[in-house]
PDB file of C-alpha atoms and ligand atoms in Angstrom:
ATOM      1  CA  UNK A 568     -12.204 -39.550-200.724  1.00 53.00           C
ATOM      2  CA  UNK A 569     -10.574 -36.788-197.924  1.00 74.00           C
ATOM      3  CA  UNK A 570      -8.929 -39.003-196.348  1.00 88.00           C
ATOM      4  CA  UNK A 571      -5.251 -39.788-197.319  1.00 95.00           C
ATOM      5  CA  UNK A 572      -4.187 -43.606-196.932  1.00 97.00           C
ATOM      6  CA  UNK A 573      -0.798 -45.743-197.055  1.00 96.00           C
ATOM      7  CA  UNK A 574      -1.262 -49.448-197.093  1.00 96.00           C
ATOM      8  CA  UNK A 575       2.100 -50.899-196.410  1.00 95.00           C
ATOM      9  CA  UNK A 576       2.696 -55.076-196.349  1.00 95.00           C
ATOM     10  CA  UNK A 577       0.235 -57.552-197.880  1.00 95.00           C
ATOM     11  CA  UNK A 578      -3.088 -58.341-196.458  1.00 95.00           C
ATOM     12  CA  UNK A 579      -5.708 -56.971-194.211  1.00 95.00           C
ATOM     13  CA  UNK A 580      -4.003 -54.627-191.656  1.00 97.00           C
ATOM     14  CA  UNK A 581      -5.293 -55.160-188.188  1.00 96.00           C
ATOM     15  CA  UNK A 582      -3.245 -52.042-186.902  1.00 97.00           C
ATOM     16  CA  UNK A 583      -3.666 -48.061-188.418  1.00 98.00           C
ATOM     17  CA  UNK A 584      -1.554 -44.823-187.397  1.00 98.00           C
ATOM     18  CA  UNK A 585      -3.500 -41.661-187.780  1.00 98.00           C
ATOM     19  CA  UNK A 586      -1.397 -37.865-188.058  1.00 98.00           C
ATOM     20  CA  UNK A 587      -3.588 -34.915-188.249  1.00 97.00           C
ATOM     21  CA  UNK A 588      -7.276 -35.486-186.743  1.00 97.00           C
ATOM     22  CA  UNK A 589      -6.583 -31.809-186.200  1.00 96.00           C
ATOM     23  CA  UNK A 590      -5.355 -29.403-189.069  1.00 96.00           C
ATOM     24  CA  UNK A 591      -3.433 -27.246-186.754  1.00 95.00           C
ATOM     25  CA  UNK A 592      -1.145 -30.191-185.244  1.00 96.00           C
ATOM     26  CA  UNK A 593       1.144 -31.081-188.368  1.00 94.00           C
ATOM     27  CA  UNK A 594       3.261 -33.242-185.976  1.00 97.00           C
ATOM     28  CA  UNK A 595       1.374 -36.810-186.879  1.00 97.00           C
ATOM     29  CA  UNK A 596       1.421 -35.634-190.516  1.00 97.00           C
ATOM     30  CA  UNK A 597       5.003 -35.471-190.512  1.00 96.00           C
ATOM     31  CA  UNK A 598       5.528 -38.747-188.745  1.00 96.00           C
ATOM     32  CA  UNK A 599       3.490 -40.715-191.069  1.00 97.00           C
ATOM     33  CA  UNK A 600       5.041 -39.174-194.423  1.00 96.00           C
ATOM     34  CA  UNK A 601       8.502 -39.870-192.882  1.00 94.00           C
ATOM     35  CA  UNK A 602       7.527 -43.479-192.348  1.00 93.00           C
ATOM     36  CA  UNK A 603       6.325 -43.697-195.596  1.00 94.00           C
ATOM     37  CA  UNK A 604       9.809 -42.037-197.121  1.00 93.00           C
ATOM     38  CA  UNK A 605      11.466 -44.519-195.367  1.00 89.00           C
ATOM     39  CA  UNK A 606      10.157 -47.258-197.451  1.00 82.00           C
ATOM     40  CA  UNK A 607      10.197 -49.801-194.197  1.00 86.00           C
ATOM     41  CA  UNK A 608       9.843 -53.106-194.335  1.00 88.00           C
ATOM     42  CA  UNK A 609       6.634 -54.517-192.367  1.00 94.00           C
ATOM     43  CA  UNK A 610       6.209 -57.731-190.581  1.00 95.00           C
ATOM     44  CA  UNK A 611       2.415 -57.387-190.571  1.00 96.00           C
ATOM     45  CA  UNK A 612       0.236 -54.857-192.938  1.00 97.00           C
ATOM     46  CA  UNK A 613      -0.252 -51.740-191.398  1.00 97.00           C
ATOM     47  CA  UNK A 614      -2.728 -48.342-192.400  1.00 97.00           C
ATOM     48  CA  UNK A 615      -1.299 -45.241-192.130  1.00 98.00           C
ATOM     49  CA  UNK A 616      -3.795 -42.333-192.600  1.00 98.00           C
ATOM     50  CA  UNK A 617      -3.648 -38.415-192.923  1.00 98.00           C
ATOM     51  CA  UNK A 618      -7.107 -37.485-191.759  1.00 97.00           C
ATOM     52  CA  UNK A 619      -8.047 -33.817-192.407  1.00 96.00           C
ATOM     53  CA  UNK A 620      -5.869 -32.775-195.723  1.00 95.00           C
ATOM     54  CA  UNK A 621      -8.934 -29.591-195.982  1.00 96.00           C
ATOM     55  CA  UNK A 622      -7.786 -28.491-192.207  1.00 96.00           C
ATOM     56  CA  UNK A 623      -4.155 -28.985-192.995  1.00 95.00           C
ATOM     57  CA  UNK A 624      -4.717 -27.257-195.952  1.00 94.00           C
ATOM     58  CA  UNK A 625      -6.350 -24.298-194.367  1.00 94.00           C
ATOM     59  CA  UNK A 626      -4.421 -24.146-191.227  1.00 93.00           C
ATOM     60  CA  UNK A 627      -6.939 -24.698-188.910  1.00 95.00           C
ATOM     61  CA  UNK A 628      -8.008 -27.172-186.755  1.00 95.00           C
ATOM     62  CA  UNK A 629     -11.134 -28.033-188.594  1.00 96.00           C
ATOM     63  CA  UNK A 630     -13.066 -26.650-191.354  1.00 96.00           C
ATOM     64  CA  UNK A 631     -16.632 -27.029-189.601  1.00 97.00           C
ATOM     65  CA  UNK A 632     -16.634 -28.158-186.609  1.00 96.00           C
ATOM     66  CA  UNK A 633     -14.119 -30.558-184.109  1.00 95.00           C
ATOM     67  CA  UNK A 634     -13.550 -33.801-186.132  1.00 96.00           C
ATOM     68  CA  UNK A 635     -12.392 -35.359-182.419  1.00 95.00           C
ATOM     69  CA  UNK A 636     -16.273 -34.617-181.598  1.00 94.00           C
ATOM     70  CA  UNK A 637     -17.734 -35.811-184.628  1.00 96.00           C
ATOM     71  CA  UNK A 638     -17.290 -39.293-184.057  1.00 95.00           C
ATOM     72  CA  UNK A 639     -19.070 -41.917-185.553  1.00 95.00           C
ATOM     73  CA  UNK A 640     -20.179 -38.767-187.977  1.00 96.00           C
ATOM     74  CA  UNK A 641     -22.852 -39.402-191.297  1.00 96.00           C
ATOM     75  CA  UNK A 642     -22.211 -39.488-195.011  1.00 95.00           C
ATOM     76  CA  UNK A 643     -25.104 -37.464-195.607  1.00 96.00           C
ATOM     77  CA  UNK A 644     -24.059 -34.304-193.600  1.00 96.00           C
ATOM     78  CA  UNK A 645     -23.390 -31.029-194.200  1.00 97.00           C
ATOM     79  CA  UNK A 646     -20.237 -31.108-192.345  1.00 97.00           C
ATOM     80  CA  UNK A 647     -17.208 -31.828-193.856  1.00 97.00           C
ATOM     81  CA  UNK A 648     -16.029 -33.032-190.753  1.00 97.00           C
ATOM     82  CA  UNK A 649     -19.110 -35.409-190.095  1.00 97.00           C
ATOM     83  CA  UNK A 650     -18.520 -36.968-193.329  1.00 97.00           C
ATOM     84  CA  UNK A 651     -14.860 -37.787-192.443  1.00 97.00           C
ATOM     85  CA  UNK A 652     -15.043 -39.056-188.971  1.00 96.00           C
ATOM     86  CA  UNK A 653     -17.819 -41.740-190.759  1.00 96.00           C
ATOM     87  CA  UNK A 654     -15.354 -42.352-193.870  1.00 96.00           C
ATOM     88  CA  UNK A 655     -12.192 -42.671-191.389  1.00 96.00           C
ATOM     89  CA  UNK A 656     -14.080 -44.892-188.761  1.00 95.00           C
ATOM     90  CA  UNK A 657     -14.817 -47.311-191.879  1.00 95.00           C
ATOM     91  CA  UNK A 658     -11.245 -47.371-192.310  1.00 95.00           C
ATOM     92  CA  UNK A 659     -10.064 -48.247-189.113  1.00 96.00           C
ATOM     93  CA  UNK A 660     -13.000 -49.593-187.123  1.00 93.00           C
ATOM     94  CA  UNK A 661     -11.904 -53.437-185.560  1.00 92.00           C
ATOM     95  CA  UNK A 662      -8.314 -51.999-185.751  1.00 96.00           C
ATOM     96  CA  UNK A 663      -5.474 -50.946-183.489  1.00 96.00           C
ATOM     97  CA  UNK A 664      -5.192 -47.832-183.912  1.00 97.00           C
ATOM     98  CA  UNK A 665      -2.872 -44.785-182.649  1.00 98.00           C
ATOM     99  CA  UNK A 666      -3.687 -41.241-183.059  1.00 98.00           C
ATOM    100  CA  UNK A 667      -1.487 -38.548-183.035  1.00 98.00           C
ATOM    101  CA  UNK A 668      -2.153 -35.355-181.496  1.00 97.00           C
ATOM    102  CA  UNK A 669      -0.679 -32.180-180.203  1.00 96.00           C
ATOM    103  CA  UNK A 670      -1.622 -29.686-177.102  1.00 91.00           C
ATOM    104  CA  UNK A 671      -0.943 -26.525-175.654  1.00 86.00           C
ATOM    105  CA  UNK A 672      -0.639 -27.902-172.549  1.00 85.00           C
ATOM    106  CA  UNK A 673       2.182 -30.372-172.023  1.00 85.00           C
ATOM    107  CA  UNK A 674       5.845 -30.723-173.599  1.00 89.00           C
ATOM    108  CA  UNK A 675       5.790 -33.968-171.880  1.00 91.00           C
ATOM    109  CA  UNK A 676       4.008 -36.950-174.163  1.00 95.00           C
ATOM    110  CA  UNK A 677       1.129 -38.767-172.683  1.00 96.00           C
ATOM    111  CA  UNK A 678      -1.645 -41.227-173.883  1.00 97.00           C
ATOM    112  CA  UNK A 679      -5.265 -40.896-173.858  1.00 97.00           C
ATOM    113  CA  UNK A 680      -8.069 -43.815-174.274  1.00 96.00           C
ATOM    114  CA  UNK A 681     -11.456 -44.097-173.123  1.00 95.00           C
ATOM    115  CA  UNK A 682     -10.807 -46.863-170.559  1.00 94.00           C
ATOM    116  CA  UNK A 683      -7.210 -49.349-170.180  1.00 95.00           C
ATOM    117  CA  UNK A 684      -8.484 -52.186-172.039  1.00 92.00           C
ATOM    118  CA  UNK A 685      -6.307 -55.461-172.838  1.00 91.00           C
ATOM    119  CA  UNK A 686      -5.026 -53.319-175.996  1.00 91.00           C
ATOM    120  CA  UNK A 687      -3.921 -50.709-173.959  1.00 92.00           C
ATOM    121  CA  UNK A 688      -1.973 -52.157-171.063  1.00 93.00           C
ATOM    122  CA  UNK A 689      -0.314 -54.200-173.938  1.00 92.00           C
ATOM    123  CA  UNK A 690       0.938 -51.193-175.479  1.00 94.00           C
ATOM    124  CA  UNK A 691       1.018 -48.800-173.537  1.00 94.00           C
ATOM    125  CA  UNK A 692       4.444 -49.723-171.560  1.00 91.00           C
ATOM    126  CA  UNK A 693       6.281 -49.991-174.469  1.00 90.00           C
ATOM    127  CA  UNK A 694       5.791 -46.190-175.523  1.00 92.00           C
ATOM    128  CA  UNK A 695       8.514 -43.216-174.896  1.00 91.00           C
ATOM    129  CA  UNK A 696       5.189 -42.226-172.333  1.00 93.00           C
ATOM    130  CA  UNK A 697       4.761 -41.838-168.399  1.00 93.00           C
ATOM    131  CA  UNK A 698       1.462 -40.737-168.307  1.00 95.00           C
ATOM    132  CA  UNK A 699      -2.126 -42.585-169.732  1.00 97.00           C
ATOM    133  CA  UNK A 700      -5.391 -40.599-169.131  1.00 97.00           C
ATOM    134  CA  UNK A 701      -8.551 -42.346-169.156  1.00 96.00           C
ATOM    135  CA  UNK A 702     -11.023 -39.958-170.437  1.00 95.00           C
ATOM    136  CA  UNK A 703     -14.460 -42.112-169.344  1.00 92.00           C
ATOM    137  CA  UNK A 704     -17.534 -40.025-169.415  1.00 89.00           C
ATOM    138  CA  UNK A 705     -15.864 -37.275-171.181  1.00 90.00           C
ATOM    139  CA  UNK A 706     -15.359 -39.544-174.535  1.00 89.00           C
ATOM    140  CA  UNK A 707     -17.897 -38.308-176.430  1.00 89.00           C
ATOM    141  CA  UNK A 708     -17.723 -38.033-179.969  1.00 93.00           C
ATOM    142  CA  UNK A 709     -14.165 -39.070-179.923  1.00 93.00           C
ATOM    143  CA  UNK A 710     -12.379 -41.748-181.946  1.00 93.00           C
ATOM    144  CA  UNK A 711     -10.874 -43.635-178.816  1.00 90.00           C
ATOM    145  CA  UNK A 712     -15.192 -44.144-177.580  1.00 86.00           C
ATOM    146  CA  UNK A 713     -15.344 -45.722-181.030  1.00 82.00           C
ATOM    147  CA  UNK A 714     -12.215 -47.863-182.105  1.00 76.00           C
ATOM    148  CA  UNK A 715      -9.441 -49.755-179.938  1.00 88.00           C
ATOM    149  CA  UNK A 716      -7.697 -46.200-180.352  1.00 95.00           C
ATOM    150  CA  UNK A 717      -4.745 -44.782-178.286  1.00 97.00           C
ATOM    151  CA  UNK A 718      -4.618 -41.154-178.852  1.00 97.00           C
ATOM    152  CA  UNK A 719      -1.139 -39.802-178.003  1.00 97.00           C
ATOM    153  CA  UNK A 720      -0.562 -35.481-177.252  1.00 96.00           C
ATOM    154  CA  UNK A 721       3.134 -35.835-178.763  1.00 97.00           C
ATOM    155  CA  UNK A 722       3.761 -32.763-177.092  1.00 95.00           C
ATOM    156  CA  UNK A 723       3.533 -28.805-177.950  1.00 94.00           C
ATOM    157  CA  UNK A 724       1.283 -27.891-180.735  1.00 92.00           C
ATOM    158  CA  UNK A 725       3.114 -26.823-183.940  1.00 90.00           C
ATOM    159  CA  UNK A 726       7.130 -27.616-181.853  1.00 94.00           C
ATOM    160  CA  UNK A 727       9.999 -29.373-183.451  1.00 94.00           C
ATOM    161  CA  UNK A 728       9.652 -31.645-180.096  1.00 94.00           C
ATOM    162  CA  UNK A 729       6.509 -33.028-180.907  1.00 96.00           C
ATOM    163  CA  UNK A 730       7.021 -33.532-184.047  1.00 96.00           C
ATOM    164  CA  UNK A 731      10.688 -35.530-183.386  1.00 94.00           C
ATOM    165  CA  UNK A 732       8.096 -37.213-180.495  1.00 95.00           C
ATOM    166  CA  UNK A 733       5.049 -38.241-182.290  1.00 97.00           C
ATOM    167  CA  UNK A 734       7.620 -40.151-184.918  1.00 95.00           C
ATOM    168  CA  UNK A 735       9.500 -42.487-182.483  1.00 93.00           C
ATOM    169  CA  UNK A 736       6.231 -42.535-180.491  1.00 95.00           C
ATOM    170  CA  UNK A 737       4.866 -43.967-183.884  1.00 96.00           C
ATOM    171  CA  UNK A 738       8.344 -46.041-184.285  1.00 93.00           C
ATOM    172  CA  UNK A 739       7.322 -47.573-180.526  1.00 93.00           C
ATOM    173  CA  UNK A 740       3.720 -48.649-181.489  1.00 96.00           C
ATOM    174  CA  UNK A 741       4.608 -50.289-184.371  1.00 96.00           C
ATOM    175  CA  UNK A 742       7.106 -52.257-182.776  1.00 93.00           C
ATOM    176  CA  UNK A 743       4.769 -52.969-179.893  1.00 93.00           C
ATOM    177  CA  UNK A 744       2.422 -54.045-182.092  1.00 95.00           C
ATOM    178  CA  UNK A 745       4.860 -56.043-184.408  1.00 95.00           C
ATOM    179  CA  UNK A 746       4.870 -54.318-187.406  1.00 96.00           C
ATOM    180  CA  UNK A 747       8.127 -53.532-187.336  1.00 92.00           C
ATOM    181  CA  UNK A 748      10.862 -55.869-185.983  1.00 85.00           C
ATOM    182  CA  UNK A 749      14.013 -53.496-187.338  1.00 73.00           C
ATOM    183  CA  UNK A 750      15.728 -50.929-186.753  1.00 72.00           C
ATOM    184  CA  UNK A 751      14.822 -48.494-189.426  1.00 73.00           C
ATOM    185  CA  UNK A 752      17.722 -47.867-192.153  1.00 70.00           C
ATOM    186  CA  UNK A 753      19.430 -44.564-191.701  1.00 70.00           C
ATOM    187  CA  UNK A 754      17.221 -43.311-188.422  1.00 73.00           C
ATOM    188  CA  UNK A 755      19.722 -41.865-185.230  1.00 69.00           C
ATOM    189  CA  UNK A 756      18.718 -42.198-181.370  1.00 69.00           C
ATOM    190  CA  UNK A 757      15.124 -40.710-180.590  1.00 72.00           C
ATOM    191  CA  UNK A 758      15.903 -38.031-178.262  1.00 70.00           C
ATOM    192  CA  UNK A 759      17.291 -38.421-175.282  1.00 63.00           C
ATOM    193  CA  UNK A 760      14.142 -37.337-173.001  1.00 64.00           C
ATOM    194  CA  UNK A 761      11.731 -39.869-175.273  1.00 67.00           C
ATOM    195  CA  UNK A 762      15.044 -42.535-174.618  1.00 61.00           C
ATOM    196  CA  UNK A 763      15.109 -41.816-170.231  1.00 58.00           C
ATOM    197  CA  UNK A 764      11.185 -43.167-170.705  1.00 56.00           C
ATOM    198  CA  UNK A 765      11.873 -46.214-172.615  1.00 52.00           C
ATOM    199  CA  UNK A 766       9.370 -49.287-171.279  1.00 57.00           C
ATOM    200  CA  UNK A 767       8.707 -47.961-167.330  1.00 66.00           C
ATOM    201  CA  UNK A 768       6.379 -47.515-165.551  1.00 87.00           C
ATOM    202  CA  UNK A 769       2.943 -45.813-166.844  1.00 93.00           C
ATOM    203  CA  UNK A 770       0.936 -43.842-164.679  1.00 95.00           C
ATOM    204  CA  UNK A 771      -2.916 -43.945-164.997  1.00 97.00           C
ATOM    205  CA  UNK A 772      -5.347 -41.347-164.522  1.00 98.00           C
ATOM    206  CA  UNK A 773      -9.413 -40.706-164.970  1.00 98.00           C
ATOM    207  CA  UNK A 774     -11.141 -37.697-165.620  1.00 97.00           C
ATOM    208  CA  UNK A 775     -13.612 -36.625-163.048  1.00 96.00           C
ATOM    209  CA  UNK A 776     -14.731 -33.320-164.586  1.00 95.00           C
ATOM    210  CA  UNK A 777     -14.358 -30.277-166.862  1.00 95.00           C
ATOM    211  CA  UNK A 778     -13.110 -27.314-165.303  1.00 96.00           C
ATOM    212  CA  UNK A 779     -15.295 -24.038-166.781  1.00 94.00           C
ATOM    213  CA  UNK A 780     -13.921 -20.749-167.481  1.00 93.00           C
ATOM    214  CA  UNK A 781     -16.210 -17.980-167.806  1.00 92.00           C
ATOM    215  CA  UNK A 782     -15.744 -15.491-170.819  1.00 93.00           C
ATOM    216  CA  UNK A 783     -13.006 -13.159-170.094  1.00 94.00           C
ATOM    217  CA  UNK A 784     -10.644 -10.665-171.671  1.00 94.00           C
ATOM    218  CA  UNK A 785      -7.892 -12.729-170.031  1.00 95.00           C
ATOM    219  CA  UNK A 786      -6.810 -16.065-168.982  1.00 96.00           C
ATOM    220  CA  UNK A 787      -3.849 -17.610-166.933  1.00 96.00           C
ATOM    221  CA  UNK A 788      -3.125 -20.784-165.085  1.00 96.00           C
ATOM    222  CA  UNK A 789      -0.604 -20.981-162.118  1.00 97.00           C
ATOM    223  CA  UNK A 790      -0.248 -24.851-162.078  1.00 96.00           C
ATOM    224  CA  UNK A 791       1.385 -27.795-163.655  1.00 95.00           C
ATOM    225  CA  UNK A 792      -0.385 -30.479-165.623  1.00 95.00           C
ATOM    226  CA  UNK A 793      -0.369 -34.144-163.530  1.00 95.00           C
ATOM    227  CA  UNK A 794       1.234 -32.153-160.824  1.00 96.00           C
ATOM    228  CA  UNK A 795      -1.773 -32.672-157.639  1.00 97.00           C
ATOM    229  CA  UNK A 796      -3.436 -29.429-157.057  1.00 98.00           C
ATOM    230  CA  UNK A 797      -4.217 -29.500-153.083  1.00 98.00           C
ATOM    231  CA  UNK A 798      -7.667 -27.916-151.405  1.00 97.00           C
ATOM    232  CA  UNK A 799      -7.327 -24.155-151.516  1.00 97.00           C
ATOM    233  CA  UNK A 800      -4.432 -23.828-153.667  1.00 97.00           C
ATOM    234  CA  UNK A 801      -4.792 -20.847-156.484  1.00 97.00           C
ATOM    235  CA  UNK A 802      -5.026 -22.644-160.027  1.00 97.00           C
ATOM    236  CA  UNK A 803      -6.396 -20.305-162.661  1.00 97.00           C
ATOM    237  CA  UNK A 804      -7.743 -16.903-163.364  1.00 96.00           C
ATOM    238  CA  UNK A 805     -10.253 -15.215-165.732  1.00 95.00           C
ATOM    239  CA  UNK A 806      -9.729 -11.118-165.734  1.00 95.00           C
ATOM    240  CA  UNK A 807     -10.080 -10.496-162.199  1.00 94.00           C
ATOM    241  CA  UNK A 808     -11.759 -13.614-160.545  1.00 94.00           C
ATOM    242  CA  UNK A 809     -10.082 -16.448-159.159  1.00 96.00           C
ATOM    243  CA  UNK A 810      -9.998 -19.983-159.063  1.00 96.00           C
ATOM    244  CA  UNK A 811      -9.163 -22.325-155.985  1.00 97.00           C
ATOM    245  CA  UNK A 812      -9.471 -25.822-155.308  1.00 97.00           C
ATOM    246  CA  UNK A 813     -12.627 -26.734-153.342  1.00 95.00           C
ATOM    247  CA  UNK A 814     -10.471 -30.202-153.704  1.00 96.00           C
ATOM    248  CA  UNK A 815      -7.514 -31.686-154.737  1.00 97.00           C
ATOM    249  CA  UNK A 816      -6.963 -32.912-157.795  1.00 98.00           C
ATOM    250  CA  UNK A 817      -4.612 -33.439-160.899  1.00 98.00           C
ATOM    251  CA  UNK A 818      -5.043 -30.879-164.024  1.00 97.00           C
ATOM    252  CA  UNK A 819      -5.213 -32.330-167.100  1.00 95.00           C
ATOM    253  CA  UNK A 820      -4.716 -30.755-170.459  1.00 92.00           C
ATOM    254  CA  UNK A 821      -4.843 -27.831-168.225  1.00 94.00           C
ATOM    255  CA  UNK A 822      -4.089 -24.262-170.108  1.00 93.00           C
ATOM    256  CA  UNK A 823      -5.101 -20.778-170.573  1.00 93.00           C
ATOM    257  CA  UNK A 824      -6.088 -21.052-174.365  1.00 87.00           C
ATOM    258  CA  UNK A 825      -6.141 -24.497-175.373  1.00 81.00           C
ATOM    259  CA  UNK A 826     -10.080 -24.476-175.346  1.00 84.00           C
ATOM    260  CA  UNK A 827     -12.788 -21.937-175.878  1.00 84.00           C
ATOM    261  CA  UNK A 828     -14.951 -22.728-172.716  1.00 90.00           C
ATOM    262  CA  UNK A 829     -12.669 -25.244-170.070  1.00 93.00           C
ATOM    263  CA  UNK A 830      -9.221 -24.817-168.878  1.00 95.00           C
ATOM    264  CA  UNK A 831      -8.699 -28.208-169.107  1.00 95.00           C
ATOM    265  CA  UNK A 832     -10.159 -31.270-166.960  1.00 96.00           C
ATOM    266  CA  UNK A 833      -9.695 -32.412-163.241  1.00 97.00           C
ATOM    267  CA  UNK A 834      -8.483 -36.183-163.000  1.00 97.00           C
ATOM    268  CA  UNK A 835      -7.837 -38.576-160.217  1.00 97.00           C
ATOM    269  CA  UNK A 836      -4.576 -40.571-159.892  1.00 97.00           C
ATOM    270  CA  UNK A 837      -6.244 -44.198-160.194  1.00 96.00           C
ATOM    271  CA  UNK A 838      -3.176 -46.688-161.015  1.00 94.00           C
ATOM    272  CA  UNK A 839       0.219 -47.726-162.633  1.00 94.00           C
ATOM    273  CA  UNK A 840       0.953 -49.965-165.725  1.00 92.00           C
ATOM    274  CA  UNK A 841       4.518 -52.136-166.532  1.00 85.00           C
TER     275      UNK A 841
HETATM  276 ZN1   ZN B 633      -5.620 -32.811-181.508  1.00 96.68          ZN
END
């Protein structure tokens, strides 16, 4: 088995945590040992899973190829990453599950599922979050197309924020989700950014499309994330050519480096959640 588990409470859990999907973004594997350290008492059974130990292990965020692309995967493949997104969708398939992630585009926490569902406009108020992206069409091979799965980006990839975010993030699902009912013995305040966001209002947005970069020597983006990008405004450039808006739009996951062939995606501003 490669994937590392934590049953905590008695019976069947119905609700699963995963840290570290990626190698590279130690901040959920952090949040779920800490939970475990803390020896918490459970109202309901919950899963908490460390996904890629060989990625961790290596530093990198995969060992063969994108384990957030491999989804459902095959036991019979090559990959090493094939083989775990089938052994970890066994685990938490018919579950409630919350992913933790990290970017290199966005201090700020937001949520990501494939469309708001009854599971996610439960939860998705009561997270230290503004912001929910609906990825649609641009799910594939992802857990969230396969499992009631909110996938959080706790914030900067390898920062001391994200990883102080994706625990009380955690703390806030499993409270949402009833787990836990207490306070959690010896814990302080979350931060006081993560505490200004407490149960407000949640943005929604969709993805419309990717936005290409071509191979260059180069790359820079002049724009914020969720911040609208209006027709003819400069966004992005690749060596020497580039990029305006032929229409406006919000960036999301926008960033120079953060992928090998998009800056990020283009998303509409489609609703609110309380
Ligand atoms: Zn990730």
């Amino acid at each position: 088995m490669h994937v590392r588990i934590y049953e905590l409470g008695e019976g069947v859990p119905e609700v699963a945590v995963i840290g570290a999907i990626h190698g590279d973004e130690p901040c959920g594997k952090d949040a779920v040992e800490r939970l475990v350290e803390a020896d918490i008492a459970v109202e309901r059974p919950v899963k908490l899973i460390i996904a890629n130990e060989q990625a961790i292990k290596a530093e990198q965020r995969y060992v063969d190829n994108d384990l957030n692309r491999a989804f459902p995967g095959s036991p019979e493949s090559d990959s090493h990453e094939n083989r775990l997104a089938h052994d970890l969708l066994r685990e938490v398939r018919g579950k409630t599950v919350l992913s933790l992630h990290s970017t290199q585009s966005s201090a700020e926490p937001f949520a990501l599922v494939e469309e708001v569902d009854a599971v996610s406009r439960a939860v998705c108020p009561h997270l230290p979050i503004k912001k929910l992206v609906e990825t649609k069409r641009f799910s594939d091979g992802r857990l969230i197309e396969q499992a009631h799965t909110i996938e959080v980006e706790c914030g900067l990839q390898q920062s001391d924020s994200a990883r102080k975010n994706a625990y009380w993030i955690t703390r806030a699902f499993l409270s949402a989700t009833g787990v836990l009912s207490a306070p959690i013995e010896g814990d302080v305040e979350p931060p006081l950014s993560l505490r200004q966001r407490d149960e407000g209002e949640v943005i929604v947005f969709q993805m419309l499309n990717q936005i290409p970069k071509k191979p260059a020597n180069s790359y820079e983006v002049f724009v914020d994330n969720f911040q609208q990008v209006n027709t003819g405004d400069l966004f992005a450039r690749a060596d020497e050519d580039r990029y305006t808006a032929d229409q406006s739009f919000f960036p999301i996951l926008l960033s120079a480096h953060g992928y090998e062939d998009v800056f990020g995606y283009a998303a509409d501003r489609v609703g609110t959640l309380r």
